[in-house]
Short mmCIF file of C-alpha atoms and ligand atoms in Angstrom, two decimals:
data_model
loop_
_atom_site.label_atom_id
_atom_site.label_comp_id
_atom_site.label_asym_id
_atom_site.label_seq_id
_atom_site.Cartn_x
_atom_site.Cartn_y
_atom_site.Cartn_z
CA MET A 1 10.62 6.24 -7.32
CA THR A 2 11.22 5.26 -3.75
CA ALA A 3 9.10 6.59 -0.94
CA ILE A 4 10.45 6.65 2.49
CA GLY A 5 7.72 7.36 5.12
CA LEU A 6 8.72 8.93 8.42
CA LEU A 7 6.29 8.86 11.26
CA ALA A 8 5.85 9.15 15.00
CA ALA A 9 3.53 7.55 17.55
CA LYS A 10 3.14 10.38 19.96
CA GLY A 11 4.53 13.83 20.71
CA SER A 12 6.92 15.67 18.53
CA PRO A 13 10.25 13.67 18.44
CA GLY A 14 11.64 15.41 15.33
CA VAL A 15 9.95 13.91 12.27
CA THR A 16 9.92 17.13 10.28
CA THR A 17 13.53 17.93 11.23
CA LEU A 18 14.71 14.50 10.11
CA ALA A 19 12.86 14.75 6.78
CA ALA A 20 14.51 17.99 6.04
CA ALA A 21 17.94 16.88 7.24
CA MET A 22 17.77 13.78 4.98
CA VAL A 23 16.99 15.88 1.85
CA LEU A 24 19.58 18.52 2.83
CA ALA A 25 22.20 15.78 3.27
CA ARG A 26 21.74 15.13 -0.42
CA GLY A 27 21.88 18.79 -1.36
CA GLY A 28 18.31 18.25 -2.56
CA VAL A 29 19.51 16.21 -5.66
CA GLY A 30 17.17 13.51 -6.70
CA THR A 31 15.01 13.87 -3.62
CA ALA A 32 12.35 15.97 -1.98
CA VAL A 33 10.29 16.28 1.14
CA VAL A 34 6.69 15.59 0.89
CA GLU A 35 4.59 17.12 3.74
CA ALA A 36 1.89 14.48 4.48
CA ASP A 37 1.16 15.34 8.13
CA ARG A 38 -2.56 15.43 8.66
CA ALA A 39 -2.02 18.14 11.31
CA GLY A 40 -0.78 20.43 8.55
CA GLY A 41 2.49 21.52 7.02
CA ASP A 42 5.24 23.51 8.73
CA LEU A 43 7.74 24.32 5.98
CA ALA A 44 5.69 27.22 4.37
CA LEU A 45 5.55 28.95 7.74
CA LEU A 46 9.14 28.25 8.67
CA HIS A 47 10.49 29.47 5.28
CA ALA A 48 7.92 32.30 4.98
CA VAL A 49 6.76 31.27 1.58
CA PRO A 50 3.27 30.83 0.19
CA GLN A 51 1.90 27.28 0.63
CA SER A 52 0.83 27.03 -2.92
CA PRO A 53 1.50 25.73 -5.43
CA GLY A 54 1.96 22.57 -3.35
CA LEU A 55 0.15 19.48 -2.22
CA ALA A 56 -3.30 20.91 -2.50
CA GLU A 57 -2.82 22.01 -6.13
CA LEU A 58 -1.22 18.79 -7.08
CA ALA A 59 -4.06 16.86 -5.54
CA ALA A 60 -6.56 18.95 -7.59
CA ARG A 61 -4.56 18.46 -10.87
CA ALA A 62 -4.25 14.68 -10.12
CA ARG A 63 -7.99 14.41 -10.48
CA ARG A 64 -7.70 15.15 -14.13
CA ALA A 65 -4.19 14.14 -15.13
CA ALA A 66 -1.68 11.45 -14.27
CA VAL A 67 1.10 12.73 -11.91
CA ASP A 68 4.24 12.51 -13.85
CA ASP A 69 7.61 13.74 -12.93
CA ASP A 70 7.01 17.08 -14.66
CA LEU A 71 3.78 17.67 -12.78
CA LEU A 72 5.45 16.79 -9.43
CA SER A 73 8.38 19.08 -10.09
CA ALA A 74 6.07 21.90 -11.02
CA HIS A 75 4.53 21.69 -7.56
CA LEU A 76 7.89 21.38 -5.67
CA ARG A 77 9.18 24.54 -3.98
CA PRO A 78 12.98 24.81 -4.04
CA LEU A 79 13.44 25.79 -0.41
CA ALA A 80 16.90 26.80 0.92
CA ASP A 81 18.13 27.74 -2.58
CA GLY A 82 17.20 24.38 -3.98
CA MET A 83 18.84 22.27 -1.29
CA LEU A 84 15.45 21.37 0.17
CA PRO A 85 12.88 20.80 -2.61
CA SER A 86 9.63 20.31 -0.93
CA LEU A 87 5.92 19.54 -1.72
CA LEU A 88 4.30 21.89 0.83
CA ALA A 89 1.04 20.92 2.52
CA PRO A 90 -1.57 23.46 3.55
CA VAL A 91 -0.81 24.71 6.99
CA ASP A 92 -4.29 24.06 8.29
CA ALA A 93 -5.22 20.51 9.20
CA ALA A 94 -8.45 20.50 7.23
CA GLY A 95 -6.74 21.57 4.07
CA ALA A 96 -3.85 19.19 4.47
CA GLY A 97 -6.20 16.21 5.24
CA ALA A 98 -8.43 17.07 2.22
CA ALA A 99 -5.41 17.07 -0.14
CA LEU A 100 -3.91 13.95 1.37
CA ASP A 101 -7.24 12.02 0.96
CA LEU A 102 -7.46 12.96 -2.71
CA LEU A 103 -3.92 11.78 -3.49
CA ALA A 104 -3.95 8.68 -1.46
CA ASP A 105 -7.24 7.60 -3.08
CA ARG A 106 -5.73 7.82 -6.49
CA ALA A 107 -2.45 6.32 -5.36
CA ARG A 108 -0.70 8.15 -8.13
CA LEU A 109 1.87 10.32 -6.56
CA LEU A 110 4.22 7.43 -5.80
CA ALA A 111 3.77 5.56 -8.90
CA LEU A 112 6.14 7.87 -10.63
CA PRO A 113 8.54 6.40 -13.11
CA ASP A 114 11.88 7.83 -12.19
CA PRO A 115 13.65 5.14 -10.26
CA ALA A 116 16.43 7.43 -9.08
CA HIS A 117 14.09 9.74 -7.25
CA THR A 118 13.44 9.38 -3.57
CA LEU A 119 10.60 11.09 -1.76
CA VAL A 120 10.97 11.55 1.98
CA ILE A 121 7.39 11.56 3.30
CA ASP A 122 6.73 13.44 6.51
CA LEU A 123 3.66 11.61 7.77
CA GLY A 124 3.95 13.22 11.21
CA ARG A 125 2.12 11.63 14.11
CA VAL A 126 0.11 8.71 12.91
CA ASP A 127 -2.66 6.74 14.39
CA PRO A 128 -2.92 3.61 12.28
CA ALA A 129 -6.69 3.57 12.59
CA SER A 130 -6.67 7.10 11.01
CA PRO A 131 -7.14 7.97 7.29
CA ALA A 132 -3.28 8.08 7.12
CA ALA A 133 -3.51 4.38 6.38
CA GLY A 134 -3.73 5.05 2.65
CA TRP A 135 -0.43 6.99 2.67
CA LEU A 136 1.23 4.39 4.81
CA ARG A 137 0.52 1.84 2.08
CA LEU A 138 2.03 4.18 -0.52
CA CYS A 139 5.39 4.13 1.19
CA ASP A 140 8.01 1.56 0.28
CA LEU A 141 9.47 1.65 3.76
CA LEU A 142 8.32 3.10 7.07
CA VAL A 143 10.76 4.62 9.62
CA LEU A 144 9.31 5.27 13.06
CA VAL A 145 11.00 8.24 14.69
CA THR A 146 11.46 8.04 18.38
CA ARG A 147 13.50 9.55 21.21
CA GLY A 148 15.50 7.11 23.26
CA GLU A 149 13.46 7.46 26.42
CA LEU A 150 10.96 5.21 28.17
CA THR A 151 7.64 6.91 27.12
CA GLY A 152 8.76 7.44 23.50
CA LEU A 153 9.86 3.84 23.11
CA ALA A 154 6.74 2.51 24.72
CA HIS A 155 4.43 4.45 22.46
CA THR A 156 6.58 3.59 19.44
CA GLN A 157 6.41 -0.10 20.36
CA ALA A 158 2.62 0.02 20.28
CA LEU A 159 2.64 1.72 16.96
CA ALA A 160 5.17 -0.78 15.56
CA ARG A 161 2.93 -3.70 16.55
CA SER A 162 -0.11 -2.09 14.86
CA LEU A 163 1.84 -1.58 11.71
CA LEU A 164 3.27 -5.08 11.49
CA ASP A 165 0.47 -6.20 9.24
CA SER A 166 0.90 -3.13 6.90
CA SER A 167 3.28 -5.38 4.98
CA ARG A 168 5.78 -2.46 4.66
CA PRO A 169 9.28 -2.98 5.96
CA LEU A 170 9.70 -1.13 9.27
CA GLY A 171 12.62 0.43 10.91
CA PHE A 172 13.14 3.08 13.45
CA ALA A 173 15.36 6.17 13.87
CA LEU A 174 16.49 6.89 17.36
CA ILE A 175 17.08 10.44 18.56
CA ASP A 176 19.82 9.81 21.06
CA THR A 177 18.36 11.44 24.16
CA GLY A 178 19.36 8.44 26.33
CA PRO A 179 19.12 6.46 28.46
CA TYR A 180 18.33 3.73 26.00
CA PRO A 181 21.16 2.97 23.52
CA PRO A 182 20.32 1.65 20.07
CA ALA A 183 20.77 -2.02 20.97
CA ASP A 184 18.28 -1.72 23.89
CA ALA A 185 15.88 0.16 21.75
CA GLU A 186 16.14 -2.59 19.06
CA ALA A 187 15.37 -5.18 21.63
CA ALA A 188 12.41 -3.24 23.00
CA LEU A 189 10.93 -2.52 19.62
CA ASP A 190 11.97 -5.70 17.86
CA LEU A 191 12.74 -3.56 14.86
CA PRO A 192 16.04 -2.72 13.15
CA CYS A 193 17.47 0.73 13.96
CA VAL A 194 18.29 2.44 10.59
CA GLY A 195 19.87 5.46 12.07
CA VAL A 196 20.80 7.27 15.27
CA LEU A 197 20.48 11.04 15.37
CA PRO A 198 22.26 13.14 17.88
CA TYR A 199 20.15 15.09 20.30
CA ALA A 200 21.22 18.51 19.10
CA PRO A 201 18.65 21.15 19.89
CA LYS A 202 20.83 24.00 18.48
CA HIS A 203 21.34 22.34 15.13
CA ALA A 204 17.73 21.28 14.97
CA ALA A 205 16.68 24.88 15.63
CA ARG A 206 18.94 26.05 12.78
CA LEU A 207 17.33 23.60 10.42
CA ARG A 208 14.04 25.38 11.02
CA ASP A 209 15.49 28.80 10.15
CA PRO A 210 16.06 29.73 6.52
CA ARG A 211 18.80 32.16 7.53
CA HIS A 212 20.85 29.34 9.12
CA ILE A 213 19.82 26.22 7.30
CA ALA A 214 22.67 26.36 4.76
CA ALA A 215 25.24 26.38 7.57
CA ALA A 216 23.44 23.68 9.42
CA ALA A 217 23.86 21.42 6.34
CA SER A 218 27.36 20.56 7.46
CA SER A 219 26.20 19.68 10.94
CA GLN A 220 26.47 16.27 12.61
CA LEU A 221 22.73 15.97 12.70
CA VAL A 222 22.53 16.32 8.90
CA SER A 223 25.38 13.90 8.26
CA ALA A 224 23.62 11.34 10.52
CA ALA A 225 20.40 11.83 8.62
CA GLY A 226 22.38 11.37 5.35
CA ALA A 227 23.74 8.04 6.72
CA LEU A 228 20.16 6.98 7.68
CA PHE A 229 19.09 7.92 4.13
CA ASP A 230 21.81 5.63 2.64
CA THR A 231 20.94 2.79 5.04
CA VAL A 232 17.22 2.94 4.07
CA ILE A 233 17.97 2.99 0.46
CA ALA A 234 20.42 0.00 0.78
CA ARG A 235 17.66 -1.90 2.54
CA ARG A 236 15.16 -1.08 -0.18
CA ASN A 237 17.66 -2.24 -2.92
CA ARG A 238 18.32 -5.54 -1.05
CA GLN A 239 14.57 -6.17 -0.94
CA GLU A 240 14.28 -5.68 -4.65
CA VAL A 241 17.04 -8.17 -5.31
CA LEU A 242 15.33 -10.65 -2.91
CA ALA A 243 12.02 -10.07 -4.72
CA GLN A 244 13.61 -10.73 -8.13
CA LYS A 245 15.00 -14.12 -6.96
N1 ADP B 301 17.67 15.59 16.75
C1 ADP B 301 17.07 16.55 17.50
N2 ADP B 301 17.75 17.00 18.59
C2 ADP B 301 17.20 18.02 19.39
N3 ADP B 301 16.01 18.68 19.07
C3 ADP B 301 15.35 18.25 18.06
C4 ADP B 301 15.85 17.26 17.17
N4 ADP B 301 15.01 17.09 16.19
C5 ADP B 301 14.01 17.97 16.36
N5 ADP B 301 14.18 18.63 17.47
C6 ADP B 301 13.43 19.76 18.00
O1 ADP B 301 12.15 19.23 18.45
C7 ADP B 301 11.08 20.04 18.14
C8 ADP B 301 10.12 19.37 17.25
O2 ADP B 301 10.76 19.06 16.01
P1 ADP B 301 9.88 18.64 14.65
O3 ADP B 301 10.85 18.17 13.75
O4 ADP B 301 9.01 19.69 14.35
O5 ADP B 301 9.03 17.38 15.41
P2 ADP B 301 7.75 16.61 14.77
O6 ADP B 301 7.80 16.85 13.21
O7 ADP B 301 7.95 15.25 15.18
O8 ADP B 301 6.58 17.30 15.33
C9 ADP B 301 11.72 21.29 17.49
O9 ADP B 301 11.84 22.27 18.40
C10 ADP B 301 13.00 20.77 16.91
O10 ADP B 301 14.07 21.81 16.85
MG1 MG B 302 6.31 17.62 12.09
#
């Protein structure tokens, strides 16, 4: 199991959209979105489905039983006709926070055995001093999502600095709003850029709409998210090779 954590420093740059696009790019095969934003989940609302069974029920079950692949699968909702398997968080912040605390404490969710499976974890906006720290540790890699503009990059720079001692490999995803191209953003953040997403409001809006999501799966936004997915997995595999040496 590989866990890719996506997070933002401030505002709403497009973390949830990127998480969905990454999983859609794989057609939902061997991967799933985990909603782990302490502000509450979005996908149940967007897809007009019940929020349970999801993260809250899985957290309750995990108090009594180990989370194995079957238990996780039983709590995934096959959104978008199975192209977007998702572990849905409660929509309210209190419910989402409680479920996240239960799972992070037990550190079980990500210790799952299937090495081919990749969870894309939507951590939302993260303050490193917040209780999200437990979930940050559970991720194999952290990808900071930022828009390519002055304020976004400045806040992301501060978050990156505070995460440097998290001992998790860090990279960033750039939503190409300009005026800062990836090389400038890399220099400013002192982090590798693992992917550039086009600024594409229309396609991003379609990804939020279950009537249009299938058509949006062939968009440039989703293919860029797929390339980002591949880059991150390649980095993860290289690290494993280095660790074995
Ligand atoms: N790559 C993008 N280009 C243009 N608009 C985007 C992009 N990604 C997200 N958006 C839009 O930005 C808003 C916030 O997106 P969302 O993914 O919910 O952000 P977050 O999870 O960071 O709060 C939504 O209106 C979404 O459609
Ligand atoms: Mg979000």
